[in-house]
């Protein structure tokens, strides 16, 4: 058969990559819990009309849409915001607000794969639904800051904070009152960092804005101040433990999605060179537009894949994350005694030792090939970087002991099974 | 907008369902680790030709297949066995064998939704690749037994164990030597429990086997004995701690998939009435057929969804799993002092208390609406079943204390912030 392969933009995660992913997702999970965010999961597939309702047209092209066997137009989720909005609308009246929810799932984008961008990726969100006040936004920022610290990325980190309120007020003052025009400006501004001011100017000009007006928008925006609400958000965030200098008012920050209504935020790091590690903001009208109650909302997405890539590339956790989680390999000193392939009489004792280790929550294996000599078994342990070998020979069986070998220090001693537990568990 | 809804056969998991799912998946994850199984994850989408290569034709019809933007025929994974076989083939030579791998991911089947069957579901597998001997099969059974015990399902549990070796040898003895015919018999036998012996007989007769021959097959199979290899598997499983009476030789057990070559197994429970909670077996030729090395393989799938359904339906963990993981709600005794909506002067102290609790790893919230009176805040805590309220008023701020209220016992006392930690953490 022709050799099978993964699709372009899709990835396998072997054990060493999974250790990093599990490490990162564990930090997310426990921190979400400490901040009172409750877990939610929704389907990977939704009706196409649900998925395509709420984005700009750019994202529509990147959504996997197809027909199922019942000829329904369906698609793979592009993010977690829209499925959650659908969930809240569908469960109107059943949810206790304010609802702090966390969600961590795979999402799918049919975009051109490139470094750090994949067609399938882990999305990781927190949001607070049902509360308009600035404390909700500050809570979300505060949880993000805690995660950034636990990931060890806080050194050059800062929150860039803008506001759609500031932007839309300013546009209204300049008589740009059409809603679609206002969102067009927001979408163009989002490309500022990537393509620069001239290109944004050209982009807006193509969309029918006068050059003079655009320049005026830029000037007014750059000189704008935070609203009272944005000031309160930052004050609360500081009280919740975010250092003041980490909160940077960035009036030209806009973010791409049309649905933002208030604060918009991106978390950027100076080192390593990965740019933004999180982003989000307030979106008070999205849930209602899905047919739900009028539900204010604010939240953040974390760049899970980017964070894992950095950790893997820089080998940040090379020492902290062992090559294997297995702590002990049970080894038979003389695997078979008779010239036939009948099992060694040491087996019952070896399997008892193995079961004992596992009952003590020590991750353990036994070498499975019953005919392998001791050298081969030790080689397996050392290649997998298993720290201890628990060796069983006729003397050990006779004396009800085991010989335990520290494969790093290359030292060994013969002890009772009960003495193995503290030795392996706490070293 | 028209109210959005989930697709038929797809489900949302709210916080209380997620607590059960996280509880079950945590048992899987930690037990896999204790037994030396290493985590692997593969994409949700694969080339259609990869997905459709290895099943019987029945499963082909249940696989979501579609074209992506590049007109490639792709599909959503139907199980985890085929993607892993593809992974091993693609990474030939890079993997250290024997390779014990665990995998837990969503899979997709376009089948008719019914109770306990969903179009999207969590699949949860362990397999050992690269070892032919009976100890590998026994290790897989032993890990499964540990999980069944931890789930509390061990009471009426037993492993039904059959063998494709026994079946194929017996068929060869009766001159049914054609490979496709042999697999047809295996596929029909798999339906025995569901449709009964007469229907299986009819099914095989339609596929061109003589009635007399079929009856002979049934008779010989029912009277067959375990092979030496199957006996060794059961002996090792007993040594690894599975009670002897839990291992039941069931010669007519066959399982549906064509790829099995040796032991086949199902784990069934008498109570509650959910039937099989796990299934699998040995499949020594599958990896090679994907273009990889000749790699013997044996493994099991767990019925994750079925297990979660039972736990939810029977309320098995109603007491063990609280309604929320949040332990404390910080409450302002007098939320605002001035008639304006300016924030309470108690806020800085309240947010400091909140941060302190979280730093101590105590999951905590603050009531977000700054204008709510104390009754409303206490109602929120009690509805969410948060066990403690940490109340902050002017006296508490002046004396650097908090008043902590046990919402279950309805008792309260005023203590320093440092005293809160042991009280909440260990009660």
PDB file of C-alpha atoms in Angstrom, chain B residues 142-307:
ATOM      1  CA  UNK B 142      -4.593  -5.338  33.602  1.00  0.00           C
ATOM      2  CA  UNK B 143      -4.667  -1.573  32.949  1.00  0.00           C
ATOM      3  CA  UNK B 144      -8.333  -1.849  31.930  1.00  0.00           C
ATOM      4  CA  UNK B 145      -9.172  -3.726  35.124  1.00  0.00           C
ATOM      5  CA  UNK B 146      -7.563  -0.992  37.233  1.00  0.00           C
ATOM      6  CA  UNK B 147      -9.683   1.648  35.471  1.00  0.00           C
ATOM      7  CA  UNK B 148     -12.889  -0.377  35.884  1.00  0.00           C
ATOM      8  CA  UNK B 149     -12.139  -0.601  39.609  1.00  0.00           C
ATOM      9  CA  UNK B 150     -11.410   3.127  39.944  1.00  0.00           C
ATOM     10  CA  UNK B 151     -14.674   3.897  38.150  1.00  0.00           C
ATOM     11  CA  UNK B 152     -16.498   1.701  40.652  1.00  0.00           C
ATOM     12  CA  UNK B 153     -17.853  -0.557  37.895  1.00  0.00           C
ATOM     13  CA  UNK B 154     -15.974  -3.725  38.949  1.00  0.00           C
ATOM     14  CA  UNK B 155     -18.867  -5.356  40.825  1.00  0.00           C
ATOM     15  CA  UNK B 156     -20.623  -7.216  38.018  1.00  0.00           C
ATOM     16  CA  UNK B 157     -17.756  -6.758  35.583  1.00  0.00           C
ATOM     17  CA  UNK B 158     -16.103  -9.501  33.509  1.00  0.00           C
ATOM     18  CA  UNK B 159     -13.827  -9.789  30.489  1.00  0.00           C
ATOM     19  CA  UNK B 160     -15.329 -11.952  27.719  1.00  0.00           C
ATOM     20  CA  UNK B 161     -12.339 -13.307  25.830  1.00  0.00           C
ATOM     21  CA  UNK B 162     -12.401 -14.929  22.401  1.00  0.00           C
ATOM     22  CA  UNK B 163      -9.760 -15.535  19.766  1.00  0.00           C
ATOM     23  CA  UNK B 164      -9.539 -14.960  16.037  1.00  0.00           C
ATOM     24  CA  UNK B 165      -6.787 -17.605  16.059  1.00  0.00           C
ATOM     25  CA  UNK B 166      -9.236 -20.161  17.406  1.00  0.00           C
ATOM     26  CA  UNK B 167     -11.880 -19.037  14.917  1.00  0.00           C
ATOM     27  CA  UNK B 168      -9.660 -18.958  11.819  1.00  0.00           C
ATOM     28  CA  UNK B 169      -7.982 -22.300  12.695  1.00  0.00           C
ATOM     29  CA  UNK B 170     -11.376 -23.883  13.096  1.00  0.00           C
ATOM     30  CA  UNK B 171     -12.582 -22.434   9.771  1.00  0.00           C
ATOM     31  CA  UNK B 172      -9.461 -23.678   8.006  1.00  0.00           C
ATOM     32  CA  UNK B 173     -10.071 -27.138   9.480  1.00  0.00           C
ATOM     33  CA  UNK B 174     -13.533 -26.996   7.861  1.00  0.00           C
ATOM     34  CA  UNK B 175     -11.939 -25.931   4.551  1.00  0.00           C
ATOM     35  CA  UNK B 176     -13.121 -22.319   4.785  1.00  0.00           C
ATOM     36  CA  UNK B 177      -9.702 -20.982   3.828  1.00  0.00           C
ATOM     37  CA  UNK B 178     -10.630 -17.880   1.815  1.00  0.00           C
ATOM     38  CA  UNK B 179      -9.579 -14.822   3.807  1.00  0.00           C
ATOM     39  CA  UNK B 180     -12.610 -12.699   2.869  1.00  0.00           C
ATOM     40  CA  UNK B 181     -14.955 -15.603   3.779  1.00  0.00           C
ATOM     41  CA  UNK B 182     -13.240 -15.986   7.156  1.00  0.00           C
ATOM     42  CA  UNK B 183     -13.661 -12.304   7.904  1.00  0.00           C
ATOM     43  CA  UNK B 184     -17.296 -12.480   6.782  1.00  0.00           C
ATOM     44  CA  UNK B 185     -17.878 -15.160   9.418  1.00  0.00           C
ATOM     45  CA  UNK B 186     -16.176 -12.987  12.053  1.00  0.00           C
ATOM     46  CA  UNK B 187     -18.324  -9.972  11.088  1.00  0.00           C
ATOM     47  CA  UNK B 188     -21.555 -12.008  11.247  1.00  0.00           C
ATOM     48  CA  UNK B 189     -20.627 -13.583  14.579  1.00  0.00           C
ATOM     49  CA  UNK B 190     -20.150 -10.093  16.024  1.00  0.00           C
ATOM     50  CA  UNK B 191     -23.908  -9.564  15.696  1.00  0.00           C
ATOM     51  CA  UNK B 192     -24.721 -12.707  17.705  1.00  0.00           C
ATOM     52  CA  UNK B 193     -25.615 -10.877  20.935  1.00  0.00           C
ATOM     53  CA  UNK B 194     -27.740  -8.331  19.102  1.00  0.00           C
ATOM     54  CA  UNK B 195     -29.638 -10.439  16.544  1.00  0.00           C
ATOM     55  CA  UNK B 196     -29.325 -14.039  17.816  1.00  0.00           C
ATOM     56  CA  UNK B 197     -28.017 -17.263  16.295  1.00  0.00           C
ATOM     57  CA  UNK B 198     -30.800 -17.739  13.705  1.00  0.00           C
ATOM     58  CA  UNK B 199     -30.241 -14.322  12.171  1.00  0.00           C
ATOM     59  CA  UNK B 200     -26.455 -14.871  12.079  1.00  0.00           C
ATOM     60  CA  UNK B 201     -27.094 -18.225  10.385  1.00  0.00           C
ATOM     61  CA  UNK B 202     -29.281 -16.515   7.775  1.00  0.00           C
ATOM     62  CA  UNK B 203     -26.701 -13.746   7.321  1.00  0.00           C
ATOM     63  CA  UNK B 204     -23.947 -16.286   6.607  1.00  0.00           C
ATOM     64  CA  UNK B 205     -26.198 -18.355   4.365  1.00  0.00           C
ATOM     65  CA  UNK B 206     -26.896 -15.243   2.272  1.00  0.00           C
ATOM     66  CA  UNK B 207     -23.143 -14.817   1.961  1.00  0.00           C
ATOM     67  CA  UNK B 208     -22.866 -18.223   0.310  1.00  0.00           C
ATOM     68  CA  UNK B 209     -22.075 -20.634   3.166  1.00  0.00           C
ATOM     69  CA  UNK B 210     -23.978 -23.938   3.346  1.00  0.00           C
ATOM     70  CA  UNK B 211     -26.385 -24.231   6.282  1.00  0.00           C
ATOM     71  CA  UNK B 212     -24.808 -27.531   7.339  1.00  0.00           C
ATOM     72  CA  UNK B 213     -21.349 -25.992   7.350  1.00  0.00           C
ATOM     73  CA  UNK B 214     -22.523 -23.000   9.384  1.00  0.00           C
ATOM     74  CA  UNK B 215     -24.092 -25.264  12.015  1.00  0.00           C
ATOM     75  CA  UNK B 216     -20.841 -27.195  12.147  1.00  0.00           C
ATOM     76  CA  UNK B 217     -18.920 -23.959  12.691  1.00  0.00           C
ATOM     77  CA  UNK B 218     -21.204 -23.002  15.585  1.00  0.00           C
ATOM     78  CA  UNK B 219     -20.925 -26.420  17.190  1.00  0.00           C
ATOM     79  CA  UNK B 220     -17.135 -26.597  16.880  1.00  0.00           C
ATOM     80  CA  UNK B 221     -16.703 -23.040  18.063  1.00  0.00           C
ATOM     81  CA  UNK B 222     -18.869 -23.492  21.148  1.00  0.00           C
ATOM     82  CA  UNK B 223     -16.831 -26.557  22.107  1.00  0.00           C
ATOM     83  CA  UNK B 224     -13.433 -25.019  21.349  1.00  0.00           C
ATOM     84  CA  UNK B 225     -10.712 -24.444  23.981  1.00  0.00           C
ATOM     85  CA  UNK B 226      -8.321 -21.534  24.433  1.00  0.00           C
ATOM     86  CA  UNK B 227      -5.003 -21.785  22.586  1.00  0.00           C
ATOM     87  CA  UNK B 228      -1.761 -22.022  24.594  1.00  0.00           C
ATOM     88  CA  UNK B 229      -1.245 -18.320  23.888  1.00  0.00           C
ATOM     89  CA  UNK B 230      -4.693 -17.378  25.196  1.00  0.00           C
ATOM     90  CA  UNK B 231      -4.085 -19.482  28.319  1.00  0.00           C
ATOM     91  CA  UNK B 232      -0.794 -17.641  28.905  1.00  0.00           C
ATOM     92  CA  UNK B 233      -2.557 -14.264  28.504  1.00  0.00           C
ATOM     93  CA  UNK B 234      -5.080 -15.241  31.154  1.00  0.00           C
ATOM     94  CA  UNK B 235      -2.391 -16.621  33.486  1.00  0.00           C
ATOM     95  CA  UNK B 236      -0.403 -13.382  33.293  1.00  0.00           C
ATOM     96  CA  UNK B 237      -3.553 -11.292  33.723  1.00  0.00           C
ATOM     97  CA  UNK B 238      -4.276 -13.177  36.952  1.00  0.00           C
ATOM     98  CA  UNK B 239      -0.694 -12.635  38.158  1.00  0.00           C
ATOM     99  CA  UNK B 240      -1.160  -8.916  37.397  1.00  0.00           C
ATOM    100  CA  UNK B 241      -4.124  -8.839  39.757  1.00  0.00           C
ATOM    101  CA  UNK B 242      -7.271  -9.621  37.756  1.00  0.00           C
ATOM    102  CA  UNK B 243      -9.448 -12.080  39.739  1.00  0.00           C
ATOM    103  CA  UNK B 244      -9.649 -15.401  37.887  1.00  0.00           C
ATOM    104  CA  UNK B 245     -13.463 -15.411  37.711  1.00  0.00           C
ATOM    105  CA  UNK B 246     -13.398 -12.065  35.859  1.00  0.00           C
ATOM    106  CA  UNK B 247     -11.725 -13.704  32.831  1.00  0.00           C
ATOM    107  CA  UNK B 248     -14.326 -15.682  30.880  1.00  0.00           C
ATOM    108  CA  UNK B 249     -13.355 -17.612  27.749  1.00  0.00           C
ATOM    109  CA  UNK B 250     -16.149 -16.844  25.249  1.00  0.00           C
ATOM    110  CA  UNK B 251     -15.378 -18.686  21.992  1.00  0.00           C
ATOM    111  CA  UNK B 252     -18.235 -17.109  20.003  1.00  0.00           C
ATOM    112  CA  UNK B 253     -17.065 -13.569  20.807  1.00  0.00           C
ATOM    113  CA  UNK B 254     -15.720 -12.147  17.556  1.00  0.00           C
ATOM    114  CA  UNK B 255     -15.842  -8.274  17.351  1.00  0.00           C
ATOM    115  CA  UNK B 256     -16.615  -6.501  14.102  1.00  0.00           C
ATOM    116  CA  UNK B 257     -13.341  -5.123  12.752  1.00  0.00           C
ATOM    117  CA  UNK B 258     -11.584  -7.192  10.077  1.00  0.00           C
ATOM    118  CA  UNK B 259      -8.110  -6.455  11.351  1.00  0.00           C
ATOM    119  CA  UNK B 260      -8.084  -8.636  14.507  1.00  0.00           C
ATOM    120  CA  UNK B 261      -5.709 -11.603  14.415  1.00  0.00           C
ATOM    121  CA  UNK B 262      -5.517 -13.009  17.966  1.00  0.00           C
ATOM    122  CA  UNK B 263      -7.266 -12.348  21.269  1.00  0.00           C
ATOM    123  CA  UNK B 264     -10.520 -10.405  21.058  1.00  0.00           C
ATOM    124  CA  UNK B 265     -12.067  -9.035  24.232  1.00  0.00           C
ATOM    125  CA  UNK B 266     -15.084  -7.191  25.577  1.00  0.00           C
ATOM    126  CA  UNK B 267     -15.602  -5.917  29.108  1.00  0.00           C
ATOM    127  CA  UNK B 268     -19.216  -6.239  30.217  1.00  0.00           C
ATOM    128  CA  UNK B 269     -21.019  -5.148  33.372  1.00  0.00           C
ATOM    129  CA  UNK B 270     -24.119  -6.801  34.817  1.00  0.00           C
ATOM    130  CA  UNK B 271     -25.275  -3.615  36.583  1.00  0.00           C
ATOM    131  CA  UNK B 272     -26.104  -0.950  35.520  1.00  0.00           C
ATOM    132  CA  UNK B 273     -27.635  -2.259  32.260  1.00  0.00           C
ATOM    133  CA  UNK B 274     -25.161  -0.806  29.824  1.00  0.00           C
ATOM    134  CA  UNK B 275     -23.574  -3.996  28.486  1.00  0.00           C
ATOM    135  CA  UNK B 276     -20.051  -3.586  27.188  1.00  0.00           C
ATOM    136  CA  UNK B 277     -17.830  -0.803  28.580  1.00  0.00           C
ATOM    137  CA  UNK B 278     -14.682  -1.694  26.646  1.00  0.00           C
ATOM    138  CA  UNK B 279     -13.522  -3.815  23.722  1.00  0.00           C
ATOM    139  CA  UNK B 280     -10.482  -4.630  21.632  1.00  0.00           C
ATOM    140  CA  UNK B 281      -7.950  -7.295  20.820  1.00  0.00           C
ATOM    141  CA  UNK B 282      -4.776  -8.165  18.943  1.00  0.00           C
ATOM    142  CA  UNK B 283      -4.210  -6.943  15.365  1.00  0.00           C
ATOM    143  CA  UNK B 284      -0.737  -7.899  14.195  1.00  0.00           C
ATOM    144  CA  UNK B 285      -0.981  -7.004  10.490  1.00  0.00           C
ATOM    145  CA  UNK B 286      -2.637  -3.590  10.436  1.00  0.00           C
ATOM    146  CA  UNK B 287       0.437  -1.349  10.839  1.00  0.00           C
ATOM    147  CA  UNK B 288       2.350  -3.123   8.067  1.00  0.00           C
ATOM    148  CA  UNK B 289      -0.604  -2.792   5.718  1.00  0.00           C
ATOM    149  CA  UNK B 290      -0.322   1.005   6.105  1.00  0.00           C
ATOM    150  CA  UNK B 291       3.208   0.901   4.748  1.00  0.00           C
ATOM    151  CA  UNK B 292       4.978   0.677   8.093  1.00  0.00           C
ATOM    152  CA  UNK B 293       7.267  -1.953   9.597  1.00  0.00           C
ATOM    153  CA  UNK B 294       5.914  -5.355  10.548  1.00  0.00           C
ATOM    154  CA  UNK B 295       4.511  -4.317  13.945  1.00  0.00           C
ATOM    155  CA  UNK B 296       2.468  -6.617  16.169  1.00  0.00           C
ATOM    156  CA  UNK B 297      -0.207  -4.743  18.102  1.00  0.00           C
ATOM    157  CA  UNK B 298      -2.759  -5.292  20.838  1.00  0.00           C
ATOM    158  CA  UNK B 299      -5.112  -2.860  22.542  1.00  0.00           C
ATOM    159  CA  UNK B 300      -8.443  -1.736  23.914  1.00  0.00           C
ATOM    160  CA  UNK B 301     -11.027   1.017  23.494  1.00  0.00           C
ATOM    161  CA  UNK B 302     -13.049   2.269  26.459  1.00  0.00           C
ATOM    162  CA  UNK B 303     -16.698   3.295  26.212  1.00  0.00           C
ATOM    163  CA  UNK B 304     -16.101   6.810  27.507  1.00  0.00           C
ATOM    164  CA  UNK B 305     -19.513   8.233  26.587  1.00  0.00           C
ATOM    165  CA  UNK B 306     -21.388   5.239  27.916  1.00  0.00           C
ATOM    166  CA  UNK B 307     -19.528   5.458  31.230  1.00  0.00           C
TER     167      UNK B 307
END
